[in-house]
């Protein structure tokens, strides 16, 4: 590979020994005509180098808003970060001026989106868009930048990269476009990659290929990956730890094996039971009944109580407990986690 030997400006307060990402008690609200929606309501999680942290939950629970807040690309207004910290190697990104934030976004924490077509610019070739990154952020010559673009397309296993570098986004299939997105995200060698439902728009075979590619690149680069998904099936093979979100909160946090062996929150359990299983062919899926609540109109008590088969009076009256320690390495926000874990 061409040497990318340009040093980044030092970030004041950067601690190389601190974790690549720590989100602490993050609060994001949307001020809308229908009232205030607490889209992210005290979310905390961390990410080690080389680790995959899955953020899992049904649509509307605050996953993308969390990612947008980390990237500093929240739609403001109506969205506002109203509290918490987002630490990159000990530096609180929320306190950085926008000029510094932009550098972090380009070089250190990158993101790929569900919809690759709308994330790429339709009027420029894929090669031009990749080369621009190197020209702008690394000061490379046109020729070097193009060579580097071809290397990157090779890296994400796009066949005939040397020719395809001159094609426009619409000339690529959905899966190949998502590979281009990955190439763009990895171009400047970030330490953290946030992938927001990166395979949702693709068919199942292509999904598996893209996930395998992401996992491979992540390992090669010892990069931290935040994998956002609503699909519990996707995370089983690739995630190390999982944060399950519901209505703007993390309601369970654990290692992937613990979650699969014995979920401790009724919502996680419901998500698990709704994965189609080949060994139980013909058996009815017990998907969770009902829909997540509107964030401007949460039910009283625990936000999940109307859909919960474990719910008691306390769950309808009192707010859900904050995350309770289930074991040294896992937490769940449910009074009845013992019952939930126990009755397999
Ligand atoms: N641009 C917006 N304007 C108003 N509310 C928004 C906007 N974006 C997100 N929200 C609110 O935040 C909630 C969480 O959205 P999001 O993070 O996109 O969910 P998901 O978990 O599906 O990614 C939505 O249900 C909505 O209430
Ligand atoms: Mg989303």
CSV table of C-alpha atoms and ligand atoms in Angstrom, one decimal:
chain,number,residue,atom,x,y,z
A,1,UNK,CA,0.0,0.0,0.0
A,2,UNK,CA,1.0,3.6,-0.6
A,3,UNK,CA,2.4,5.0,2.6
A,4,UNK,CA,-0.1,7.4,4.3
A,5,UNK,CA,2.5,9.2,6.2
A,6,UNK,CA,0.9,12.4,7.2
A,7,UNK,CA,0.6,13.1,10.9
A,8,UNK,CA,-2.6,14.3,12.3
A,9,UNK,CA,-2.6,17.4,14.4
A,10,UNK,CA,-2.4,16.5,18.0
A,11,UNK,CA,-5.7,16.8,19.9
A,12,UNK,CA,-5.3,18.5,23.2
A,13,UNK,CA,-5.8,16.1,26.0
A,14,UNK,CA,-5.5,13.0,23.9
A,15,UNK,CA,-4.6,10.0,25.9
A,16,UNK,CA,-3.4,7.1,23.8
A,17,UNK,CA,-4.1,4.7,26.6
A,18,UNK,CA,-7.7,5.7,27.0
A,19,UNK,CA,-10.4,3.7,25.1
A,20,UNK,CA,-11.1,4.7,21.5
A,21,UNK,CA,-14.7,5.4,22.4
A,22,UNK,CA,-16.6,5.9,25.6
A,23,UNK,CA,-20.2,7.2,25.6
A,24,UNK,CA,-21.4,8.4,29.0
A,25,UNK,CA,-24.9,9.2,29.9
A,26,UNK,CA,-25.7,10.6,26.5
A,27,UNK,CA,-28.9,12.6,26.2
A,28,UNK,CA,-30.4,13.8,22.9
A,29,UNK,CA,-33.8,15.4,22.5
A,30,UNK,CA,-35.8,16.4,19.5
A,31,UNK,CA,-37.9,19.6,20.0
A,32,UNK,CA,-40.9,19.0,17.7
A,33,UNK,CA,-44.4,20.4,17.4
A,34,UNK,CA,-45.7,17.3,19.1
A,35,UNK,CA,-43.5,17.9,22.1
A,36,UNK,CA,-40.0,16.8,23.2
A,37,UNK,CA,-38.8,13.4,22.1
A,38,UNK,CA,-36.1,12.0,24.3
A,39,UNK,CA,-34.5,10.0,21.5
A,40,UNK,CA,-31.4,9.1,23.6
A,41,UNK,CA,-32.0,9.0,27.3
A,42,UNK,CA,-28.9,8.3,29.3
A,43,UNK,CA,-27.1,5.9,26.9
A,44,UNK,CA,-23.6,4.7,28.0
A,45,UNK,CA,-21.3,2.2,26.4
A,46,UNK,CA,-17.6,1.8,25.6
A,47,UNK,CA,-15.6,0.3,22.9
A,48,UNK,CA,-12.1,-1.3,23.0
A,49,UNK,CA,-9.7,-1.3,20.2
A,50,UNK,CA,-10.5,-4.2,17.8
A,51,UNK,CA,-13.8,-4.9,19.5
A,52,UNK,CA,-17.2,-5.2,17.9
A,53,UNK,CA,-20.0,-3.6,20.0
A,54,UNK,CA,-23.4,-4.3,18.6
A,55,UNK,CA,-26.2,-1.8,19.3
A,56,UNK,CA,-29.4,-3.7,18.9
A,57,UNK,CA,-33.1,-2.7,18.9
A,58,UNK,CA,-36.2,-2.2,16.9
A,59,UNK,CA,-36.7,0.7,14.6
A,60,UNK,CA,-37.1,4.1,16.4
A,61,UNK,CA,-35.3,3.2,19.6
A,62,UNK,CA,-32.5,5.8,19.1
A,63,UNK,CA,-29.7,3.8,17.5
A,64,UNK,CA,-29.1,6.2,14.5
A,65,UNK,CA,-29.5,9.3,16.7
A,66,UNK,CA,-26.8,7.9,19.0
A,67,UNK,CA,-24.5,7.4,16.0
A,68,UNK,CA,-25.2,10.8,14.6
A,69,UNK,CA,-24.4,12.4,18.0
A,70,UNK,CA,-21.1,10.6,18.1
A,71,UNK,CA,-20.2,11.7,14.6
A,72,UNK,CA,-21.4,15.3,15.3
A,73,UNK,CA,-23.9,15.1,12.3
A,74,UNK,CA,-27.1,15.5,14.3
A,75,UNK,CA,-29.9,17.4,12.6
A,76,UNK,CA,-29.9,20.5,14.7
A,77,UNK,CA,-32.5,21.8,15.1
A,78,UNK,CA,-34.7,19.9,15.9
A,79,UNK,CA,-32.1,17.6,17.5
A,80,UNK,CA,-30.0,18.7,20.5
A,81,UNK,CA,-27.4,16.9,22.6
A,82,UNK,CA,-28.5,18.0,26.1
A,83,UNK,CA,-26.1,16.0,28.3
A,84,UNK,CA,-23.4,13.4,28.6
A,85,UNK,CA,-20.0,12.9,27.2
A,86,UNK,CA,-18.6,11.3,24.1
A,87,UNK,CA,-14.9,10.5,24.7
A,88,UNK,CA,-12.5,9.6,22.0
A,89,UNK,CA,-9.3,8.5,23.7
A,90,UNK,CA,-10.2,10.7,26.7
A,91,UNK,CA,-11.1,13.8,24.7
A,92,UNK,CA,-14.8,14.9,25.0
A,93,UNK,CA,-15.9,15.4,21.4
A,94,UNK,CA,-18.8,17.5,22.6
A,95,UNK,CA,-16.5,20.1,23.9
A,96,UNK,CA,-14.4,20.4,20.7
A,97,UNK,CA,-14.9,23.3,18.2
A,98,UNK,CA,-16.5,22.2,14.9
A,99,UNK,CA,-13.2,22.6,13.0
A,100,UNK,CA,-11.6,19.9,15.3
A,101,UNK,CA,-14.7,17.8,15.3
A,102,UNK,CA,-14.5,17.7,11.5
A,103,UNK,CA,-10.9,16.3,11.6
A,104,UNK,CA,-12.0,13.6,14.1
A,105,UNK,CA,-14.8,12.7,11.8
A,106,UNK,CA,-12.6,12.4,8.8
A,107,UNK,CA,-9.6,10.6,10.3
A,108,UNK,CA,-10.4,8.9,13.5
A,109,UNK,CA,-14.1,7.9,13.7
A,110,UNK,CA,-15.8,7.0,10.4
A,111,UNK,CA,-19.3,5.9,9.6
A,112,UNK,CA,-21.1,3.9,7.0
A,113,UNK,CA,-24.8,4.2,6.4
A,114,UNK,CA,-27.6,1.9,5.4
A,115,UNK,CA,-28.3,3.6,2.1
A,116,UNK,CA,-25.0,3.7,0.2
A,117,UNK,CA,-26.6,5.2,-2.9
A,118,UNK,CA,-27.7,8.4,-1.2
A,119,UNK,CA,-24.4,8.6,0.7
A,120,UNK,CA,-22.4,8.7,-2.5
A,121,UNK,CA,-22.4,11.6,-4.8
A,122,UNK,CA,-24.1,10.5,-8.1
A,123,UNK,CA,-22.3,13.0,-10.3
A,124,UNK,CA,-18.7,12.0,-9.6
A,125,UNK,CA,-17.0,8.7,-10.3
A,126,UNK,CA,-16.3,6.5,-7.3
A,127,UNK,CA,-12.6,6.9,-7.9
A,128,UNK,CA,-12.8,10.7,-7.9
A,129,UNK,CA,-14.7,10.6,-4.6
A,130,UNK,CA,-12.1,8.4,-3.0
A,131,UNK,CA,-9.2,10.3,-4.4
A,132,UNK,CA,-10.7,13.6,-3.1
A,133,UNK,CA,-10.3,12.3,0.5
A,134,UNK,CA,-6.6,11.7,0.0
A,135,UNK,CA,-6.1,15.0,-1.8
A,136,UNK,CA,-8.0,17.0,0.8
A,137,UNK,CA,-6.9,15.3,4.0
A,138,UNK,CA,-3.5,13.9,3.0
A,139,UNK,CA,-2.4,16.5,0.4
A,140,UNK,CA,-1.6,13.8,-2.2
A,141,UNK,CA,-1.1,14.5,-5.8
A,142,UNK,CA,-3.9,13.6,-8.3
A,143,UNK,CA,-2.0,10.6,-9.5
A,144,UNK,CA,-1.1,9.2,-6.1
A,145,UNK,CA,-4.6,9.7,-4.9
A,146,UNK,CA,-6.0,7.7,-7.8
A,147,UNK,CA,-3.5,4.9,-7.2
A,148,UNK,CA,-4.6,4.8,-3.6
A,149,UNK,CA,-8.3,4.8,-4.6
A,150,UNK,CA,-7.6,1.7,-6.7
A,151,UNK,CA,-5.8,0.0,-3.8
A,152,UNK,CA,-8.8,0.7,-1.6
A,153,UNK,CA,-11.3,-0.8,-4.1
A,154,UNK,CA,-9.0,-3.8,-4.2
A,155,UNK,CA,-9.0,-3.9,-0.4
A,156,UNK,CA,-12.8,-4.2,-0.3
A,157,UNK,CA,-12.6,-6.9,-3.0
A,158,UNK,CA,-14.2,-5.0,-5.9
A,159,UNK,CA,-13.2,-7.0,-9.0
A,160,UNK,CA,-11.3,-5.2,-11.7
A,161,UNK,CA,-10.7,-2.2,-9.5
A,162,UNK,CA,-8.5,-0.5,-12.0
A,163,UNK,CA,-11.5,-0.2,-14.4
A,164,UNK,CA,-14.2,0.3,-11.9
A,165,UNK,CA,-12.5,3.3,-10.3
A,166,UNK,CA,-13.8,5.2,-13.3
A,167,UNK,CA,-17.5,4.2,-12.8
A,168,UNK,CA,-20.3,6.2,-11.3
A,169,UNK,CA,-22.1,5.0,-8.2
A,170,UNK,CA,-25.2,3.9,-10.1
A,171,UNK,CA,-23.1,1.5,-12.2
A,172,UNK,CA,-22.5,-0.6,-9.1
A,173,UNK,CA,-24.8,-3.2,-7.6
A,174,UNK,CA,-26.1,-2.6,-4.0
A,175,UNK,CA,-23.5,-4.9,-2.5
A,176,UNK,CA,-20.7,-3.4,-4.5
A,177,UNK,CA,-21.8,0.1,-3.6
A,178,UNK,CA,-21.7,-0.9,0.1
A,179,UNK,CA,-18.2,-2.0,-0.5
A,180,UNK,CA,-17.4,1.4,-1.9
A,181,UNK,CA,-18.9,3.0,1.2
A,182,UNK,CA,-16.6,0.8,3.3
A,183,UNK,CA,-13.6,1.8,1.2
A,184,UNK,CA,-14.5,5.5,1.8
A,185,UNK,CA,-14.9,5.0,5.5
A,186,UNK,CA,-11.6,3.2,5.8
A,187,UNK,CA,-9.7,5.5,3.5
A,188,UNK,CA,-8.1,7.6,6.2
A,189,UNK,CA,-7.5,4.7,8.6
A,190,UNK,CA,-10.0,5.4,11.4
A,191,UNK,CA,-9.7,3.7,14.8
A,192,UNK,CA,-13.4,3.5,15.1
A,193,UNK,CA,-16.0,2.6,12.5
A,194,UNK,CA,-19.7,3.0,13.1
A,195,UNK,CA,-21.8,0.9,10.8
A,196,UNK,CA,-25.5,1.8,10.9
A,197,UNK,CA,-27.5,-1.1,9.5
A,198,UNK,CA,-24.9,-1.6,6.8
A,199,UNK,CA,-26.5,-4.6,5.2
A,200,UNK,CA,-30.2,-4.0,5.7
A,201,UNK,CA,-30.9,-3.0,2.1
A,202,UNK,CA,-29.1,-6.1,0.7
A,203,UNK,CA,-30.2,-9.6,0.1
A,204,UNK,CA,-29.1,-12.3,2.5
A,205,UNK,CA,-26.1,-13.7,0.6
A,206,UNK,CA,-24.7,-10.3,0.0
A,207,UNK,CA,-25.3,-9.3,3.6
A,208,UNK,CA,-23.2,-12.2,4.8
A,209,UNK,CA,-20.4,-11.3,2.4
A,210,UNK,CA,-20.4,-7.7,3.5
A,211,UNK,CA,-20.4,-8.7,7.2
A,212,UNK,CA,-17.5,-11.1,6.5
A,213,UNK,CA,-15.6,-8.3,4.8
A,214,UNK,CA,-16.1,-5.9,7.7
A,215,UNK,CA,-15.0,-8.4,10.2
A,216,UNK,CA,-11.9,-9.2,8.2
A,217,UNK,CA,-10.9,-5.5,7.7
A,218,UNK,CA,-11.6,-4.8,11.3
A,219,UNK,CA,-9.2,-7.6,12.5
A,220,UNK,CA,-6.5,-6.6,10.1
A,221,UNK,CA,-6.6,-3.0,11.4
A,222,UNK,CA,-7.5,-3.7,15.0
A,223,UNK,CA,-10.3,-1.2,14.5
A,224,UNK,CA,-13.2,-0.8,16.9
A,225,UNK,CA,-16.6,-1.4,15.3
A,226,UNK,CA,-19.9,-0.2,16.5
A,227,UNK,CA,-22.4,-2.3,14.6
A,228,UNK,CA,-25.9,-0.9,14.7
A,229,UNK,CA,-28.7,-3.3,13.7
A,230,UNK,CA,-32.3,-4.4,14.4
A,231,UNK,CA,-31.4,-7.9,13.4
A,232,UNK,CA,-30.2,-10.2,16.2
A,233,UNK,CA,-29.3,-12.8,13.6
A,234,UNK,CA,-26.6,-10.5,12.2
A,235,UNK,CA,-24.8,-9.9,15.5
A,236,UNK,CA,-24.4,-13.5,16.7
A,237,UNK,CA,-21.3,-14.3,14.7
A,238,UNK,CA,-19.5,-11.0,14.7
A,239,UNK,CA,-20.2,-9.1,18.0
A,240,UNK,CA,-18.2,-9.3,21.2
A,241,UNK,CA,-20.5,-7.2,23.4
A,242,UNK,CA,-24.1,-6.1,22.8
A,243,UNK,CA,-26.1,-3.1,24.1
A,244,UNK,CA,-29.8,-3.6,23.6
A,245,UNK,CA,-31.8,-0.4,23.3
A,246,UNK,CA,-35.4,0.3,23.9
A,247,UNK,CA,-37.1,3.7,23.7
A,248,UNK,CA,-33.9,5.7,24.0
A,249,UNK,CA,-32.3,3.7,26.7
A,250,UNK,CA,-29.9,0.8,27.0
A,251,UNK,CA,-31.9,-1.9,28.7
A,252,UNK,CA,-29.4,-4.7,28.7
A,253,UNK,CA,-25.6,-4.9,28.2
A,254,UNK,CA,-23.6,-8.1,28.0
A,255,UNK,CA,-21.2,-10.3,26.1
A,256,UNK,CA,-22.7,-11.9,23.1
A,257,UNK,CA,-22.5,-15.4,24.6
A,258,UNK,CA,-24.3,-14.4,27.8
A,259,UNK,CA,-27.1,-12.7,25.8
A,260,UNK,CA,-27.7,-15.8,23.6
A,261,UNK,CA,-27.4,-18.3,26.5
A,262,UNK,CA,-29.7,-16.4,28.9
A,263,UNK,CA,-31.1,-13.0,28.1
A,264,UNK,CA,-31.9,-11.1,31.3
A,265,UNK,CA,-34.3,-8.5,30.0
A,266,UNK,CA,-37.8,-9.6,28.6
A,267,UNK,CA,-37.2,-7.4,25.5
A,268,UNK,CA,-33.9,-9.1,24.7
A,269,UNK,CA,-35.6,-12.4,25.2
A,270,UNK,CA,-38.4,-11.4,22.8
A,271,UNK,CA,-35.9,-10.3,20.2
A,272,UNK,CA,-34.0,-13.6,20.5
A,273,UNK,CA,-37.2,-15.6,20.1
A,274,UNK,CA,-38.1,-13.8,16.9
A,275,UNK,CA,-34.9,-15.0,15.1
A,276,UNK,CA,-36.0,-17.6,12.6
A,277,UNK,CA,-34.3,-20.9,13.5
A,278,UNK,CA,-33.6,-23.6,11.0
A,279,UNK,CA,-33.8,-26.3,13.7
A,280,UNK,CA,-37.3,-25.3,14.6
A,281,UNK,CA,-38.7,-25.2,11.1
A,282,UNK,CA,-42.5,-24.9,11.0
A,283,UNK,CA,-42.7,-23.6,14.6
A,284,UNK,CA,-44.4,-20.3,14.9
A,285,UNK,CA,-42.2,-17.3,15.6
A,286,UNK,CA,-43.0,-15.5,18.8
A,287,UNK,CA,-42.2,-12.0,17.7
A,288,UNK,CA,-42.8,-9.4,20.3
A,289,UNK,CA,-46.4,-8.2,20.2
A,290,UNK,CA,-47.2,-4.5,19.6
A,291,UNK,CA,-44.9,-1.7,18.7
A,292,UNK,CA,-42.4,0.5,20.5
A,293,UNK,CA,-44.0,3.6,22.0
A,294,UNK,CA,-43.9,7.1,20.5
A,295,UNK,CA,-41.1,8.9,22.3
A,296,UNK,CA,-43.2,11.9,22.8
A,297,UNK,CA,-45.8,9.8,24.6
A,298,UNK,CA,-44.1,7.1,26.7
A,299,UNK,CA,-46.3,4.9,28.8
A,300,UNK,CA,-46.0,5.4,32.6
A,301,UNK,CA,-43.7,3.0,34.4
A,302,UNK,CA,-41.2,0.9,32.4
A,303,UNK,CA,-41.5,1.9,28.7
A,304,UNK,CA,-41.6,-1.8,27.7
A,305,UNK,CA,-44.4,-2.8,30.2
A,306,UNK,CA,-47.4,-2.8,27.7
A,307,UNK,CA,-45.6,-5.5,25.7
A,308,UNK,CA,-44.1,-7.4,28.5
A,309,UNK,CA,-45.3,-10.8,29.7
A,310,UNK,CA,-43.4,-10.5,33.0
A,311,UNK,CA,-44.9,-7.1,33.9
A,312,UNK,CA,-46.3,-6.6,37.4
A,313,UNK,CA,-47.9,-3.6,39.1
A,314,UNK,CA,-44.5,-2.1,39.9
A,315,UNK,CA,-43.6,-2.1,36.2
A,316,UNK,CA,-46.7,-0.1,35.4
A,317,UNK,CA,-46.3,2.3,38.3
A,318,UNK,CA,-42.6,3.0,38.8
A,319,UNK,CA,-40.0,3.8,36.2
A,320,UNK,CA,-37.8,0.9,35.2
A,321,UNK,CA,-34.8,0.5,37.4
A,322,UNK,CA,-31.5,1.8,36.0
A,323,UNK,CA,-29.2,-1.0,34.8
A,324,UNK,CA,-28.9,-3.6,37.6
A,325,UNK,CA,-25.8,-5.8,37.9
A,326,UNK,CA,-26.7,-9.3,36.7
A,327,UNK,CA,-23.1,-10.5,36.9
A,328,UNK,CA,-19.8,-8.7,37.0
A,329,UNK,CA,-19.8,-8.3,33.2
A,330,UNK,CA,-23.5,-7.7,32.5
A,331,UNK,CA,-26.4,-5.4,33.4
A,332,UNK,CA,-30.2,-5.3,32.8
A,333,UNK,CA,-32.8,-2.7,33.5
A,334,UNK,CA,-35.5,-5.0,34.8
A,335,UNK,CA,-36.8,-5.8,38.3
A,336,UNK,CA,-37.5,-9.3,37.3
A,337,UNK,CA,-34.2,-10.2,35.5
A,338,UNK,CA,-33.8,-13.4,37.7
A,339,UNK,CA,-37.2,-14.7,36.5
A,340,UNK,CA,-36.4,-13.8,32.9
A,341,UNK,CA,-33.0,-15.6,33.0
A,342,UNK,CA,-34.4,-18.5,34.8
A,343,UNK,CA,-37.3,-19.7,32.9
A,344,UNK,CA,-35.7,-20.9,29.6
B,1,LIG,N1,-35.1,14.5,12.4
B,1,LIG,C1,-35.9,14.1,13.4
B,1,LIG,N2,-36.9,14.9,13.9
B,1,LIG,C2,-37.6,14.6,14.9
B,1,LIG,N3,-37.5,13.4,15.6
B,1,LIG,C3,-36.5,12.6,15.2
B,1,LIG,C4,-35.7,12.9,14.1
B,1,LIG,N4,-34.8,11.9,14.0
B,1,LIG,C5,-35.1,11.0,14.9
B,1,LIG,N5,-36.1,11.4,15.7
B,1,LIG,C6,-36.7,10.8,16.9
B,1,LIG,O1,-35.7,9.9,17.4
B,1,LIG,C7,-36.2,8.6,17.5
B,1,LIG,C8,-35.1,7.6,17.3
B,1,LIG,O2,-34.7,7.6,15.9
B,1,LIG,P1,-33.5,6.8,15.3
B,1,LIG,O3,-32.3,6.9,16.2
B,1,LIG,O4,-33.4,7.1,13.9
B,1,LIG,O5,-34.1,5.3,15.5
B,1,LIG,P2,-33.4,3.9,15.1
B,1,LIG,O6,-33.2,3.2,16.3
B,1,LIG,O7,-34.4,3.2,14.2
B,1,LIG,O8,-32.1,4.2,14.3
B,1,LIG,C9,-37.3,8.5,16.5
B,1,LIG,O9,-38.3,7.6,16.8
B,1,LIG,C10,-37.9,10.0,16.6
B,1,LIG,O10,-38.8,10.1,17.7
B,2,LIG,MG1,-31.7,3.8,12.3
